[in-house]
């Protein structure tokens, strides 16, 4: 099930590796919550991207979606899950195509 979320500093590799913390997002999630947490996280992200893509109506929406998937892919490899403003801004921007759907339902 994993260990504490921000406690990877020196607590992985069985003491063989130097006293450093994990950097990339996926190893941080596996260390924090195990394979179950990684699976749930990836399912959540996949569902958000899928819903956003289904509601892309025009070229601008699709370009925002492509920007978000590229940004998410790069930052997942670099490691930005512990940076809250990045995560919030990415998912708010990713939900932009859904805002078009809700405004159409209201009017």
PDB file of C-alpha atoms in Angstrom:
ATOM      1  CA  UNK A   1       0.000   0.000   0.000  1.00  0.00           C
ATOM      2  CA  UNK A   2       2.969   2.331   0.135  1.00  0.00           C
ATOM      3  CA  UNK A   3       4.448   4.781   2.631  1.00  0.00           C
ATOM      4  CA  UNK A   4       3.901   8.411   3.453  1.00  0.00           C
ATOM      5  CA  UNK A   5       3.441  10.666   0.430  1.00  0.00           C
ATOM      6  CA  UNK A   6       6.247  13.173   1.025  1.00  0.00           C
ATOM      7  CA  UNK A   7       8.489  10.706   2.846  1.00  0.00           C
ATOM      8  CA  UNK A   8      10.486   9.219  -0.029  1.00  0.00           C
ATOM      9  CA  UNK A   9      13.661  11.062   1.032  1.00  0.00           C
ATOM     10  CA  UNK A  10      16.057   8.245   1.933  1.00  0.00           C
ATOM     11  CA  UNK A  11      13.287   5.654   2.323  1.00  0.00           C
ATOM     12  CA  UNK A  12      13.540   3.764  -0.948  1.00  0.00           C
ATOM     13  CA  UNK A  13      16.030   1.358  -2.476  1.00  0.00           C
ATOM     14  CA  UNK A  14      16.685  -0.436   0.804  1.00  0.00           C
ATOM     15  CA  UNK A  15      19.498   1.947   1.735  1.00  0.00           C
ATOM     16  CA  UNK A  16      21.511   1.104  -1.392  1.00  0.00           C
ATOM     17  CA  UNK A  17      20.731   4.385  -3.100  1.00  0.00           C
ATOM     18  CA  UNK A  18      21.956   7.751  -1.835  1.00  0.00           C
ATOM     19  CA  UNK A  19      19.851   9.794   0.582  1.00  0.00           C
ATOM     20  CA  UNK A  20      17.703  11.562  -2.011  1.00  0.00           C
ATOM     21  CA  UNK A  21      14.008  11.829  -2.795  1.00  0.00           C
ATOM     22  CA  UNK A  22      12.090  10.471  -5.762  1.00  0.00           C
ATOM     23  CA  UNK A  23      11.577  12.953  -8.595  1.00  0.00           C
ATOM     24  CA  UNK A  24       9.199  11.570 -11.220  1.00  0.00           C
ATOM     25  CA  UNK A  25       5.492  11.459 -10.380  1.00  0.00           C
ATOM     26  CA  UNK A  26       4.818   7.773 -10.997  1.00  0.00           C
ATOM     27  CA  UNK A  27       7.502   6.485  -8.587  1.00  0.00           C
ATOM     28  CA  UNK A  28       6.321   9.003  -5.979  1.00  0.00           C
ATOM     29  CA  UNK A  29       2.757   7.683  -6.289  1.00  0.00           C
ATOM     30  CA  UNK A  30       3.899   4.052  -6.134  1.00  0.00           C
ATOM     31  CA  UNK A  31       6.024   4.826  -3.067  1.00  0.00           C
ATOM     32  CA  UNK A  32       3.162   6.701  -1.420  1.00  0.00           C
ATOM     33  CA  UNK A  33       0.167   4.495  -2.169  1.00  0.00           C
ATOM     34  CA  UNK A  34       1.411   1.408  -3.983  1.00  0.00           C
ATOM     35  CA  UNK A  35       0.087  -0.071  -7.182  1.00  0.00           C
ATOM     36  CA  UNK A  36      -3.518   0.446  -6.092  1.00  0.00           C
ATOM     37  CA  UNK A  37      -2.937   4.196  -5.756  1.00  0.00           C
ATOM     38  CA  UNK A  38      -1.114   4.339  -9.086  1.00  0.00           C
ATOM     39  CA  UNK A  39      -3.961   2.510 -10.807  1.00  0.00           C
ATOM     40  CA  UNK A  40      -6.584   4.813  -9.282  1.00  0.00           C
ATOM     41  CA  UNK A  41      -4.559   7.912 -10.201  1.00  0.00           C
ATOM     42  CA  UNK A  42      -4.073   6.808 -13.810  1.00  0.00           C
ATOM     43  CA  UNK A  43      -7.759   5.877 -14.148  1.00  0.00           C
ATOM     44  CA  UNK A  44      -8.759   9.306 -12.809  1.00  0.00           C
ATOM     45  CA  UNK A  45      -6.432  11.132 -15.206  1.00  0.00           C
ATOM     46  CA  UNK A  46      -7.498   8.962 -18.161  1.00  0.00           C
ATOM     47  CA  UNK A  47     -11.173   9.658 -17.429  1.00  0.00           C
ATOM     48  CA  UNK A  48     -10.545  13.427 -17.224  1.00  0.00           C
ATOM     49  CA  UNK A  49      -8.677  13.453 -20.541  1.00  0.00           C
ATOM     50  CA  UNK A  50     -11.365  11.280 -22.160  1.00  0.00           C
ATOM     51  CA  UNK A  51     -14.238  13.503 -20.993  1.00  0.00           C
ATOM     52  CA  UNK A  52     -12.391  16.597 -22.072  1.00  0.00           C
ATOM     53  CA  UNK A  53     -11.686  15.172 -25.541  1.00  0.00           C
ATOM     54  CA  UNK A  54     -15.325  14.144 -26.022  1.00  0.00           C
ATOM     55  CA  UNK A  55     -16.401  17.734 -25.379  1.00  0.00           C
ATOM     56  CA  UNK A  56     -13.895  19.444 -27.655  1.00  0.00           C
ATOM     57  CA  UNK A  57     -15.995  21.323 -30.189  1.00  0.00           C
ATOM     58  CA  UNK A  58     -13.556  23.366 -32.191  1.00  0.00           C
ATOM     59  CA  UNK A  59      -9.912  23.656 -33.108  1.00  0.00           C
ATOM     60  CA  UNK A  60      -9.104  25.835 -30.097  1.00  0.00           C
ATOM     61  CA  UNK A  61     -10.462  23.232 -27.671  1.00  0.00           C
ATOM     62  CA  UNK A  62      -8.441  20.505 -29.350  1.00  0.00           C
ATOM     63  CA  UNK A  63      -5.269  22.584 -29.252  1.00  0.00           C
ATOM     64  CA  UNK A  64      -5.790  23.188 -25.516  1.00  0.00           C
ATOM     65  CA  UNK A  65      -6.304  19.437 -25.031  1.00  0.00           C
ATOM     66  CA  UNK A  66      -3.098  18.632 -26.942  1.00  0.00           C
ATOM     67  CA  UNK A  67      -1.209  21.241 -24.912  1.00  0.00           C
ATOM     68  CA  UNK A  68      -2.515  19.687 -21.689  1.00  0.00           C
ATOM     69  CA  UNK A  69      -1.590  16.136 -22.651  1.00  0.00           C
ATOM     70  CA  UNK A  70       1.913  17.224 -23.688  1.00  0.00           C
ATOM     71  CA  UNK A  71       2.356  19.229 -20.500  1.00  0.00           C
ATOM     72  CA  UNK A  72       1.019  16.389 -18.380  1.00  0.00           C
ATOM     73  CA  UNK A  73       3.332  13.877 -20.071  1.00  0.00           C
ATOM     74  CA  UNK A  74       6.435  16.028 -19.683  1.00  0.00           C
ATOM     75  CA  UNK A  75       5.702  17.036 -16.107  1.00  0.00           C
ATOM     76  CA  UNK A  76       4.887  13.449 -15.127  1.00  0.00           C
ATOM     77  CA  UNK A  77       8.378  12.436 -16.222  1.00  0.00           C
ATOM     78  CA  UNK A  78      10.033  15.465 -14.592  1.00  0.00           C
ATOM     79  CA  UNK A  79       8.003  15.281 -11.390  1.00  0.00           C
ATOM     80  CA  UNK A  80       5.538  17.991 -10.476  1.00  0.00           C
ATOM     81  CA  UNK A  81       2.833  16.153  -8.523  1.00  0.00           C
ATOM     82  CA  UNK A  82       3.898  17.803  -5.282  1.00  0.00           C
ATOM     83  CA  UNK A  83       3.490  21.245  -6.871  1.00  0.00           C
ATOM     84  CA  UNK A  84      -0.155  22.056  -6.167  1.00  0.00           C
ATOM     85  CA  UNK A  85      -0.523  25.148  -8.415  1.00  0.00           C
ATOM     86  CA  UNK A  86       0.651  23.102 -11.427  1.00  0.00           C
ATOM     87  CA  UNK A  87      -1.899  20.354 -10.840  1.00  0.00           C
ATOM     88  CA  UNK A  88      -4.766  22.759 -10.212  1.00  0.00           C
ATOM     89  CA  UNK A  89      -4.014  24.917 -13.255  1.00  0.00           C
ATOM     90  CA  UNK A  90      -3.559  21.914 -15.559  1.00  0.00           C
ATOM     91  CA  UNK A  91      -6.844  20.276 -14.604  1.00  0.00           C
ATOM     92  CA  UNK A  92      -8.772  23.553 -14.682  1.00  0.00           C
ATOM     93  CA  UNK A  93      -7.435  24.239 -18.174  1.00  0.00           C
ATOM     94  CA  UNK A  94      -8.203  20.662 -19.187  1.00  0.00           C
ATOM     95  CA  UNK A  95     -11.810  21.071 -18.063  1.00  0.00           C
ATOM     96  CA  UNK A  96     -12.285  24.118 -20.317  1.00  0.00           C
ATOM     97  CA  UNK A  97     -14.049  22.099 -23.067  1.00  0.00           C
ATOM     98  CA  UNK A  98     -16.512  20.825 -20.446  1.00  0.00           C
ATOM     99  CA  UNK A  99     -17.476  24.396 -19.613  1.00  0.00           C
ATOM    100  CA  UNK A 100     -18.846  24.736 -23.156  1.00  0.00           C
ATOM    101  CA  UNK A 101     -21.078  21.732 -22.549  1.00  0.00           C
ATOM    102  CA  UNK A 102     -22.497  23.126 -19.317  1.00  0.00           C
ATOM    103  CA  UNK A 103     -23.179  26.583 -20.721  1.00  0.00           C
ATOM    104  CA  UNK A 104     -25.120  24.994 -23.611  1.00  0.00           C
ATOM    105  CA  UNK A 105     -27.229  22.972 -21.182  1.00  0.00           C
ATOM    106  CA  UNK A 106     -28.106  26.061 -19.134  1.00  0.00           C
ATOM    107  CA  UNK A 107     -29.197  28.218 -22.063  1.00  0.00           C
TER     108      UNK A 107
END
